[in-house]
mmCIF file with all atom_site columns, C-alpha atoms in Angstrom:
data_model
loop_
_atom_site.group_PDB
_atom_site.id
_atom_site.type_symbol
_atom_site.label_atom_id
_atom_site.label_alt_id
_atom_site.label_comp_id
_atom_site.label_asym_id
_atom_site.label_entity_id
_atom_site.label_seq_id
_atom_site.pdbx_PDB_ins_code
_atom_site.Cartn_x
_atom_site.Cartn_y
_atom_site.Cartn_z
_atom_site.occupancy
_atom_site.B_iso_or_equiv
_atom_site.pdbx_formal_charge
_atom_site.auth_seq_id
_atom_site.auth_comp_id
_atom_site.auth_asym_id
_atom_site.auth_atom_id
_atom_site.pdbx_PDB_model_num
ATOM 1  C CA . UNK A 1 1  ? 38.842 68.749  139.042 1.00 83.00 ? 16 UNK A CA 1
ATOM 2  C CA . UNK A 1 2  ? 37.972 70.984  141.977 1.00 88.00 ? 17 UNK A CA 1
ATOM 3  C CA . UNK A 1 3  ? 40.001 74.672  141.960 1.00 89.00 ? 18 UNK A CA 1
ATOM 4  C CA . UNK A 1 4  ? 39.842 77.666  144.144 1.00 92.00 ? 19 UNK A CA 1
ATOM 5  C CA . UNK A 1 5  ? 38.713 81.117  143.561 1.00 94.00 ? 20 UNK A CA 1
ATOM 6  C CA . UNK A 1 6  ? 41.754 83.631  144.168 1.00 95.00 ? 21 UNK A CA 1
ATOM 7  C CA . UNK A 1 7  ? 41.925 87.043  145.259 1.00 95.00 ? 22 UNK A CA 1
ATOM 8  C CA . UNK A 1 8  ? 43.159 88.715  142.070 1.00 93.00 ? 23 UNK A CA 1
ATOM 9  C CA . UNK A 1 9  ? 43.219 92.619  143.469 1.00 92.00 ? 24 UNK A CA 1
ATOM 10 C CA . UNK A 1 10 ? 39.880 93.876  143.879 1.00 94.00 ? 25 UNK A CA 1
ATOM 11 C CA . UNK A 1 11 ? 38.629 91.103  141.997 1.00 95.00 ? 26 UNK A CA 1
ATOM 12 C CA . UNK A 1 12 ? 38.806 87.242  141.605 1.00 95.00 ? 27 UNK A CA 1
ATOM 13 C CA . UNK A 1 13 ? 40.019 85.073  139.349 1.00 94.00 ? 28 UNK A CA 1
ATOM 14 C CA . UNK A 1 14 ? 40.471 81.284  138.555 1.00 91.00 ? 29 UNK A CA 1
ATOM 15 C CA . UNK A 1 15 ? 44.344 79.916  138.376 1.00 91.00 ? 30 UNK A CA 1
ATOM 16 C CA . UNK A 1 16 ? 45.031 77.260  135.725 1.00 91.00 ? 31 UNK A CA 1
ATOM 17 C CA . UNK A 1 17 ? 47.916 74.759  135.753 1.00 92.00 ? 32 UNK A CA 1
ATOM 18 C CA . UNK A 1 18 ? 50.705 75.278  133.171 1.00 94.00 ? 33 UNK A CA 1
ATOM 19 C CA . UNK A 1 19 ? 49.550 71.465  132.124 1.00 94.00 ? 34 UNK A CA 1
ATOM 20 C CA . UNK A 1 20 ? 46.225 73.144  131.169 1.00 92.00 ? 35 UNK A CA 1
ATOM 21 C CA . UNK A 1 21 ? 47.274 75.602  129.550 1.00 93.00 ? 36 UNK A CA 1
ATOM 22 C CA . UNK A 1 22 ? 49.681 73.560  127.768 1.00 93.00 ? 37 UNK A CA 1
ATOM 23 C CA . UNK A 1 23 ? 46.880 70.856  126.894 1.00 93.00 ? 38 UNK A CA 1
ATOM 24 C CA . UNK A 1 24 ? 44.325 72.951  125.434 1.00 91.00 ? 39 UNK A CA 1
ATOM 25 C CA . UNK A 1 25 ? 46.442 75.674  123.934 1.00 89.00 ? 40 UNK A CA 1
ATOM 26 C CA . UNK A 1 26 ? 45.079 78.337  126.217 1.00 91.00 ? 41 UNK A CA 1
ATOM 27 C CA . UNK A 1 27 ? 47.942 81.572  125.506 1.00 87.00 ? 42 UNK A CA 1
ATOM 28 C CA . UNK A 1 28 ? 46.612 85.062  126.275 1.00 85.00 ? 43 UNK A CA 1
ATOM 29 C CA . UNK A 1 29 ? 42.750 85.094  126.494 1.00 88.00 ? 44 UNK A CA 1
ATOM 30 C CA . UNK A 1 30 ? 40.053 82.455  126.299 1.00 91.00 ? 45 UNK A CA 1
ATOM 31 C CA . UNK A 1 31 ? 36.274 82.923  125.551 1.00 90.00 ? 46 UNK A CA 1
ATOM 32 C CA . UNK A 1 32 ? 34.208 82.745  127.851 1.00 92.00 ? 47 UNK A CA 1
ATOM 33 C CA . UNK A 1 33 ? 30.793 81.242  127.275 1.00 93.00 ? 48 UNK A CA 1
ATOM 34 C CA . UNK A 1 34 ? 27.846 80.788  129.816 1.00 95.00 ? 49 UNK A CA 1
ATOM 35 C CA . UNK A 1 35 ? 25.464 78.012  129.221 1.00 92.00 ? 50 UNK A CA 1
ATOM 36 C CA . UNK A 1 36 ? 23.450 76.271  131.256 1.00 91.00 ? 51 UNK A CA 1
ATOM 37 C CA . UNK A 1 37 ? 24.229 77.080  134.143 1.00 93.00 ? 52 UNK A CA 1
ATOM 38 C CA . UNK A 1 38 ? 27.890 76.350  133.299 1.00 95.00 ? 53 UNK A CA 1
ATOM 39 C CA . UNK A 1 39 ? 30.711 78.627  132.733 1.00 94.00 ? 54 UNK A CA 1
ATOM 40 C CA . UNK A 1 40 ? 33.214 76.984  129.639 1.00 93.00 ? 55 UNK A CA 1
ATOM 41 C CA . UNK A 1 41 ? 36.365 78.524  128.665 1.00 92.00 ? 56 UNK A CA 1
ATOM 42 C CA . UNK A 1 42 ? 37.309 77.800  125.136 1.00 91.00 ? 57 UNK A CA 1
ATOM 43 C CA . UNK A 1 43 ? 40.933 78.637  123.545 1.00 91.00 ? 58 UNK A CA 1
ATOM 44 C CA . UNK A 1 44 ? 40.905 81.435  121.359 1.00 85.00 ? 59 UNK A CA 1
ATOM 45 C CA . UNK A 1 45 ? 42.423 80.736  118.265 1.00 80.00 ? 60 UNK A CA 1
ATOM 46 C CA . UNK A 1 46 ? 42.985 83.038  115.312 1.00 77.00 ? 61 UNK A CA 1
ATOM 47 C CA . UNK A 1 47 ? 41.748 81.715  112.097 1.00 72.00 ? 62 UNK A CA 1
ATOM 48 C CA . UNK A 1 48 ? 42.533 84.091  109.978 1.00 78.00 ? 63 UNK A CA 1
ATOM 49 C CA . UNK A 1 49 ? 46.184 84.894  111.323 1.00 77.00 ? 64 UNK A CA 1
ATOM 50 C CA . UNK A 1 50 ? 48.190 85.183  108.370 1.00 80.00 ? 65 UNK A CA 1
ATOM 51 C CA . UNK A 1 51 ? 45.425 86.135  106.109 1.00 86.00 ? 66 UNK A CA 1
ATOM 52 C CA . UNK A 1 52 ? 47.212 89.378  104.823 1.00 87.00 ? 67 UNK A CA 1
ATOM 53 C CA . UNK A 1 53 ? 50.401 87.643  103.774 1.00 88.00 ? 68 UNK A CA 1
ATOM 54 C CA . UNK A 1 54 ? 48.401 84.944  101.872 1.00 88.00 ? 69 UNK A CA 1
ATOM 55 C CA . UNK A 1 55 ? 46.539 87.033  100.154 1.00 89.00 ? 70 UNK A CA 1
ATOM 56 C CA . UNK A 1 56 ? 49.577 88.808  98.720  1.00 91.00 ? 71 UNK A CA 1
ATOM 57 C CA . UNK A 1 57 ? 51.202 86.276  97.798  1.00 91.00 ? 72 UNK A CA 1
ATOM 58 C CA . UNK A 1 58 ? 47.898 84.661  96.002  1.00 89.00 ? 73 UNK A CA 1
ATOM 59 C CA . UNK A 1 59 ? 48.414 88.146  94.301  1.00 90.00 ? 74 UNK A CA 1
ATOM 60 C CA . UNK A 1 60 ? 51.899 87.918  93.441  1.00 92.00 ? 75 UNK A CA 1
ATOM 61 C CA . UNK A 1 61 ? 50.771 84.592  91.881  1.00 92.00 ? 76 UNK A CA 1
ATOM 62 C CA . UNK A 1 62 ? 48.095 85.549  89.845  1.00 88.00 ? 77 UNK A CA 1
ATOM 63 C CA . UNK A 1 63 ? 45.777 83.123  92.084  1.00 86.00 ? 78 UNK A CA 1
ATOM 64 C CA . UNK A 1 64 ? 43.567 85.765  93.291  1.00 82.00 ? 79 UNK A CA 1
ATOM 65 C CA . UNK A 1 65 ? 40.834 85.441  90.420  1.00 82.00 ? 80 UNK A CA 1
ATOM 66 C CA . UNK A 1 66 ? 37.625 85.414  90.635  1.00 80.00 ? 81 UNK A CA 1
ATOM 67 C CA . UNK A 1 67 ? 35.651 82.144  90.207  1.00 80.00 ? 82 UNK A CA 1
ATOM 68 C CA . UNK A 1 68 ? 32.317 83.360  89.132  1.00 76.00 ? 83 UNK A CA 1
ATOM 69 C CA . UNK A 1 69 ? 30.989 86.490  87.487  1.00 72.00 ? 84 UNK A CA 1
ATOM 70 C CA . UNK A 1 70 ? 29.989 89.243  90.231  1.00 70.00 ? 85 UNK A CA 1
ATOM 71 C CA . UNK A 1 71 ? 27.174 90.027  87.813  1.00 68.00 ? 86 UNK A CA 1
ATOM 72 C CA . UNK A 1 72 ? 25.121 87.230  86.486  1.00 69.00 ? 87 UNK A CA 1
ATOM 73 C CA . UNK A 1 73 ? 23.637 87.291  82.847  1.00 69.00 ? 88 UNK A CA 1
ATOM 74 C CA . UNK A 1 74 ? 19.905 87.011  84.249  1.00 67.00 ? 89 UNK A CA 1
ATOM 75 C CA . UNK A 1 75 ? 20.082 89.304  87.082  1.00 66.00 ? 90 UNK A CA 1
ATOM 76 C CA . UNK A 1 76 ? 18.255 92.684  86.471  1.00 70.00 ? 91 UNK A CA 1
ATOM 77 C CA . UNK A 1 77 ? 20.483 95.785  88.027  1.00 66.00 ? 92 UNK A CA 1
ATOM 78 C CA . UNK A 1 78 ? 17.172 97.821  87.388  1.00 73.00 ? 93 UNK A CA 1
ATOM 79 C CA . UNK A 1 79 ? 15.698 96.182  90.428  1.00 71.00 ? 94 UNK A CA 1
ATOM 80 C CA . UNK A 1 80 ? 18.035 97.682  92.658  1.00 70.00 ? 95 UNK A CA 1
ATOM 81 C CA . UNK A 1 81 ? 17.868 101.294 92.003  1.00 66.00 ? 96 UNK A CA 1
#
């Protein structure tokens, strides 16, 4: 697909379709990675949207335990001071 540079103020910019957009989930900002030569723009999503609620939740649960000491039975603390 061939597109034009705009005049974006004193810069320039790149216009992409609403189809685009639309197609590769592209909302407010995109990454922008330079490789090869090649300029890629890749959706940025947010993984860990939501986290805080979860986590309370998992809290209010009781789900929130740990699965394995913090402190194995072998592991000499002397080492470290």
């Amino acid at each position: 697909m061939e597109t034009s540079i705009i005049k974006i103020g004193n810069s320039k910019g790149l216009r992409l379709s609403k189809t685009i957009l639309e197609k590769y989930n592209i909302k407010d900002k995109v990454e922008l990675i330079l490789e090869k030569g090649q300029i890629i723009l890749k959706p940025i999503t947010l993984p860990r949207k939501n986290w805080e609620k979860e986590f309370k939740k998992m809290n209010e649960n009781g789900d929130d335990k740990l699965l394995m000491n913090d402190v194995f039975e072998d592991e000499n603390l002397e080492e470290w001071i």
